PDB file of C-alpha atoms in Angstrom:
ATOM      1  CA  LYS A   4     -53.702  28.608   3.371  1.00  0.00           C
ATOM      2  CA  TRP A   5     -51.129  31.643   4.961  1.00  0.00           C
ATOM      3  CA  ARG A   6     -50.857  29.244   8.616  1.00  0.00           C
ATOM      4  CA  ARG A   7     -49.749  26.575   6.322  1.00  0.00           C
ATOM      5  CA  GLU A   8     -47.505  28.263   4.289  1.00  0.00           C
ATOM      6  CA  THR A   9     -45.429  28.729   7.276  1.00  0.00           C
ATOM      7  CA  THR A  10     -45.436  25.498   8.534  1.00  0.00           C
ATOM      8  CA  LYS A  11     -44.219  24.440   5.530  1.00  0.00           C
ATOM      9  CA  ASN A  12     -41.729  27.163   5.677  1.00  0.00           C
ATOM     10  CA  ASN A  13     -40.622  26.072   9.536  1.00  0.00           C
ATOM     11  CA  LYS A  14     -39.990  21.827   8.071  1.00  0.00           C
ATOM     12  CA  ARG A  15     -37.668  23.160   5.442  1.00  0.00           C
ATOM     13  CA  LEU A  16     -35.665  25.451   7.610  1.00  0.00           C
ATOM     14  CA  PHE A  17     -35.433  22.726   9.975  1.00  0.00           C
ATOM     15  CA  TYR A  18     -34.458  20.277   7.680  1.00  0.00           C
ATOM     16  CA  SER A  19     -31.984  22.608   6.213  1.00  0.00           C
ATOM     17  CA  ILE A  20     -30.147  23.689  10.133  1.00  0.00           C
ATOM     18  CA  LEU A  21     -29.861  19.947   9.951  1.00  0.00           C
ATOM     19  CA  ILE A  22     -28.367  18.842   7.385  1.00  0.00           C
ATOM     20  CA  PHE A  23     -25.869  22.507   7.579  1.00  0.00           C
ATOM     21  CA  ILE A  24     -25.178  20.517  11.875  1.00  0.00           C
ATOM     22  CA  PHE A  25     -24.420  17.728   9.535  1.00  0.00           C
ATOM     23  CA  ASN A  26     -21.615  18.901   7.343  1.00  0.00           C
ATOM     24  CA  LEU A  27     -20.262  21.072   9.389  1.00  0.00           C
ATOM     25  CA  LEU A  28     -19.530  17.989  12.310  1.00  0.00           C
ATOM     26  CA  SER A  29     -18.288  16.523   9.372  1.00  0.00           C
ATOM     27  CA  LEU A  30     -15.606  19.031   8.477  1.00  0.00           C
ATOM     28  CA  VAL A  31     -14.632  19.520  12.091  1.00  0.00           C
ATOM     29  CA  LYS A  32     -14.627  16.303  13.552  1.00  0.00           C
ATOM     30  CA  PRO A  33     -13.522  13.589   9.859  1.00  0.00           C
ATOM     31  CA  GLN A  34     -12.448  10.445  11.633  1.00  0.00           C
ATOM     32  CA  GLY A  35     -16.419  10.650  13.913  1.00  0.00           C
ATOM     33  CA  LEU A  36     -17.278  11.934  17.586  1.00  0.00           C
ATOM     34  CA  ILE A  37     -15.989   8.636  19.378  1.00  0.00           C
ATOM     35  CA  ASP A  38     -12.358   7.222  19.227  1.00  0.00           C
ATOM     36  CA  TRP A  39     -12.941   3.692  18.807  1.00  0.00           C
ATOM     37  CA  GLU A  40      -9.105   3.450  19.798  1.00  0.00           C
ATOM     38  CA  LYS A  41      -9.192   4.007  23.725  1.00  0.00           C
ATOM     39  CA  TYR A  42     -11.740   0.744  24.065  1.00  0.00           C
ATOM     40  CA  GLU A  43      -9.059  -1.606  22.661  1.00  0.00           C
ATOM     41  CA  ASP A  44      -6.405  -3.432  22.998  1.00  0.00           C
ATOM     42  CA  GLU A  45      -2.824  -1.601  23.433  1.00  0.00           C
ATOM     43  CA  ASN A  46      -0.994  -1.856  20.081  1.00  0.00           C
ATOM     44  CA  LEU A  47       2.746  -3.874  20.565  1.00  0.00           C
ATOM     45  CA  LEU A  48       3.376  -2.291  16.899  1.00  0.00           C
ATOM     46  CA  VAL A  49       1.658   0.026  14.847  1.00  0.00           C
ATOM     47  CA  ALA A  50       3.363   0.413  10.870  1.00  0.00           C
ATOM     48  CA  VAL A  51       1.720   2.599   8.096  1.00  0.00           C
ATOM     49  CA  TYR A  52       1.784   2.061   4.647  1.00  0.00           C
ATOM     50  CA  ILE A  53       0.637   5.210   2.092  1.00  0.00           C
ATOM     51  CA  GLY A  54      -0.214   4.563  -1.554  1.00  0.00           C
ATOM     52  CA  VAL A  55      -1.171   6.039  -5.135  1.00  0.00           C
ATOM     53  CA  VAL A  56      -3.684   8.681  -3.794  1.00  0.00           C
ATOM     54  CA  SER A  57      -3.240   8.940  -0.355  1.00  0.00           C
ATOM     55  CA  CYS A  58      -4.474   5.191   0.663  1.00  0.00           C
ATOM     56  CA  GLN A  59      -3.740   4.133   3.732  1.00  0.00           C
ATOM     57  CA  THR A  60      -3.203   0.775   4.976  1.00  0.00           C
ATOM     58  CA  THR A  61      -2.137   0.375   9.027  1.00  0.00           C
ATOM     59  CA  LEU A  62      -0.866  -2.920  10.676  1.00  0.00           C
ATOM     60  CA  LYS A  63      -1.350  -2.953  13.747  1.00  0.00           C
ATOM     61  CA  LEU A  64      -0.220  -6.283  16.196  1.00  0.00           C
ATOM     62  CA  ARG A  65      -1.754  -6.562  19.295  1.00  0.00           C
ATOM     63  CA  PRO A  66      -1.351  -8.933  22.655  1.00  0.00           C
ATOM     64  CA  ASN A  67      -2.099 -13.044  22.369  1.00  0.00           C
ATOM     65  CA  ASN A  68      -0.858 -12.699  18.552  1.00  0.00           C
ATOM     66  CA  ASN A  69      -3.808 -10.772  17.241  1.00  0.00           C
ATOM     67  CA  PHE A  70      -3.359  -8.184  14.351  1.00  0.00           C
ATOM     68  CA  LYS A  71      -5.577  -6.014  12.985  1.00  0.00           C
ATOM     69  CA  TYR A  72      -4.746  -4.684   9.203  1.00  0.00           C
ATOM     70  CA  ILE A  73      -7.043  -1.515   8.629  1.00  0.00           C
ATOM     71  CA  ASN A  74      -7.125  -0.489   5.250  1.00  0.00           C
ATOM     72  CA  SER A  75      -8.751   3.398   4.189  1.00  0.00           C
ATOM     73  CA  CYS A  76      -8.937   4.532   0.734  1.00  0.00           C
ATOM     74  CA  PHE A  77     -12.905   5.173  -0.232  1.00  0.00           C
ATOM     75  CA  GLN A  78     -14.129   3.481   2.881  1.00  0.00           C
ATOM     76  CA  LYS A  79     -12.702   2.171   6.004  1.00  0.00           C
ATOM     77  CA  ASP A  80     -12.281  -1.882   5.251  1.00  0.00           C
ATOM     78  CA  PHE A  81     -11.164  -3.702   8.611  1.00  0.00           C
ATOM     79  CA  HIS A  82      -9.715  -7.531   8.796  1.00  0.00           C
ATOM     80  CA  PHE A  83      -8.379  -9.772  11.605  1.00  0.00           C
ATOM     81  CA  GLY A  84      -6.446 -12.197  12.022  1.00  0.00           C
ATOM     82  CA  THR A  85      -3.091 -13.804  13.553  1.00  0.00           C
ATOM     83  CA  TYR A  86       0.749 -14.320  13.323  1.00  0.00           C
ATOM     84  CA  LYS A  87       3.324 -15.629  14.703  1.00  0.00           C
ATOM     85  CA  LEU A  88       6.733 -13.954  15.357  1.00  0.00           C
ATOM     86  CA  ILE A  89      10.092 -16.436  14.686  1.00  0.00           C
ATOM     87  CA  ASN A  90      12.915 -14.378  14.845  1.00  0.00           C
ATOM     88  CA  ASP A  91      12.467 -10.896  12.535  1.00  0.00           C
ATOM     89  CA  THR A  92       9.450 -12.626  10.935  1.00  0.00           C
ATOM     90  CA  LEU A  93       5.979 -12.509  11.187  1.00  0.00           C
ATOM     91  CA  TYR A  94       3.559 -14.447   9.858  1.00  0.00           C
ATOM     92  CA  PHE A  95       0.299 -14.067   9.555  1.00  0.00           C
ATOM     93  CA  GLU A  96      -2.896 -16.013   9.259  1.00  0.00           C
ATOM     94  CA  VAL A  97      -6.393 -14.450   7.764  1.00  0.00           C
ATOM     95  CA  ASP A  98      -9.277 -16.254   6.934  1.00  0.00           C
ATOM     96  CA  LYS A  99      -9.628 -15.151   3.650  1.00  0.00           C
ATOM     97  CA  ASN A 100      -7.713 -13.401   1.130  1.00  0.00           C
ATOM     98  CA  LEU A 101      -7.496  -9.587   1.629  1.00  0.00           C
ATOM     99  CA  GLY A 102      -5.959  -6.762  -1.021  1.00  0.00           C
ATOM    100  CA  PHE A 103      -2.043  -7.924  -0.546  1.00  0.00           C
ATOM    101  CA  MET A 104      -2.588 -10.282   2.091  1.00  0.00           C
ATOM    102  CA  ASP A 105      -3.389 -14.747   1.738  1.00  0.00           C
ATOM    103  CA  LYS A 106      -3.164 -17.180   3.847  1.00  0.00           C
ATOM    104  CA  SER A 107       0.669 -17.645   3.644  1.00  0.00           C
ATOM    105  CA  THR A 108       1.447 -13.739   4.003  1.00  0.00           C
ATOM    106  CA  TYR A 109       4.422 -12.534   6.293  1.00  0.00           C
ATOM    107  CA  ALA A 110       6.693  -9.908   6.987  1.00  0.00           C
ATOM    108  CA  ILE A 111      10.457  -8.952   7.572  1.00  0.00           C
ATOM    109  CA  LEU A 112      10.733  -6.480  10.066  1.00  0.00           C
ATOM    110  CA  LYS A 113      13.845  -4.578   9.282  1.00  0.00           C
ATOM    111  CA  LYS A 114      16.536  -2.267  11.011  1.00  0.00           C
ATOM    112  CA  SER A 115      17.589   1.506  10.323  1.00  0.00           C
ATOM    113  CA  ASN A 116      20.535   2.048   8.920  1.00  0.00           C
ATOM    114  CA  GLU A 117      21.477   4.496  10.566  1.00  0.00           C
ATOM    115  CA  ASP A 118      20.524   3.467  14.177  1.00  0.00           C
ATOM    116  CA  THR A 119      20.871  -0.468  14.068  1.00  0.00           C
ATOM    117  CA  SER A 120      19.097  -1.212  17.409  1.00  0.00           C
ATOM    118  CA  GLN A 121      15.601  -0.191  15.969  1.00  0.00           C
ATOM    119  CA  TYR A 122      13.551  -1.531  13.387  1.00  0.00           C
ATOM    120  CA  ARG A 123      11.688   1.053  10.678  1.00  0.00           C
ATOM    121  CA  ILE A 124      10.975  -1.124   8.150  1.00  0.00           C
ATOM    122  CA  LEU A 125       8.217  -3.729   7.975  1.00  0.00           C
ATOM    123  CA  ASP A 126       8.629  -5.246   5.019  1.00  0.00           C
ATOM    124  CA  LEU A 127       5.727  -7.935   3.458  1.00  0.00           C
ATOM    125  CA  TYR A 128       4.969 -10.555   0.549  1.00  0.00           C
ATOM    126  CA  ARG A 129       2.181 -11.631  -0.429  1.00  0.00           C
ATOM    127  CA  ASN A 130       3.491 -15.267  -0.186  1.00  0.00           C
ATOM    128  CA  PRO A 131       6.964 -17.099  -0.412  1.00  0.00           C
ATOM    129  CA  LYS A 132       6.818 -17.199  -3.893  1.00  0.00           C
ATOM    130  CA  GLU A 133       6.182 -13.459  -4.676  1.00  0.00           C
ATOM    131  CA  THR A 134       9.562 -11.294  -5.335  1.00  0.00           C
ATOM    132  CA  ARG A 135       8.127  -7.810  -4.748  1.00  0.00           C
ATOM    133  CA  CYS A 136       7.005  -6.652  -1.334  1.00  0.00           C
ATOM    134  CA  ILE A 137       4.953  -3.631   0.213  1.00  0.00           C
ATOM    135  CA  SER A 138       7.396  -1.819   2.847  1.00  0.00           C
ATOM    136  CA  PHE A 139       5.528  -0.397   5.630  1.00  0.00           C
ATOM    137  CA  PHE A 140       6.734   2.160   7.727  1.00  0.00           C
ATOM    138  CA  ILE A 141       7.096   1.091  11.397  1.00  0.00           C
ATOM    139  CA  LYS A 142       5.514   3.762  14.029  1.00  0.00           C
ATOM    140  CA  LYS A 143       5.372   2.143  17.090  1.00  0.00           C
ATOM    141  CA  ILE A 144       7.042  -0.550  18.062  1.00  0.00           C
ATOM    142  CA  ASN A 145       7.504  -2.806  22.066  1.00  0.00           C
ATOM    143  CA  TRP A 146      10.184  -5.042  21.097  1.00  0.00           C
ATOM    144  CA  GLN A 147      10.664  -6.758  24.432  1.00  0.00           C
ATOM    145  CA  GLU A 148       6.778  -7.522  24.127  1.00  0.00           C
ATOM    146  CA  LEU A 149       6.298  -8.323  20.786  1.00  0.00           C
ATOM    147  CA  LYS A 150       8.949 -10.801  21.840  1.00  0.00           C
ATOM    148  CA  LYS A 151       7.180 -12.585  24.638  1.00  0.00           C
ATOM    149  CA  GLN A 152       3.873 -13.541  22.677  1.00  0.00           C
ATOM    150  CA  LYS A 153       4.153 -17.240  22.307  1.00  0.00           C
TER     151      LYS A 153
END
């Protein structure tokens, strides 16, 4: 009887230690152990919008006219599509309607008031009839490469 109880306690101790390690890992590395970004193409433009309850929406424009739309609120949602740049306006094409994007979504790049040579704001409009927009802060932009995309 004593030997059976000891085995049972060892199992409990093992599972407790395992759960403790997983909880500790989630505190130390909340984004995960693997950095998936380093396996992806370079970003030509990275724009971020932080909304209510610290929900973050990130828009990443990639080469070959592809984009990645990431919405991280209570979970991370990834959506992909294509874009076309005409002057300072981006036209997006998505397969299905997402949060604030539908099939006729466009964005206007706006320059900074202080430095008119740099784009700092990306205003995203749901469709041409919409008067309301979401203003993204542009964290990174490679304007020369972005203009080369056809």
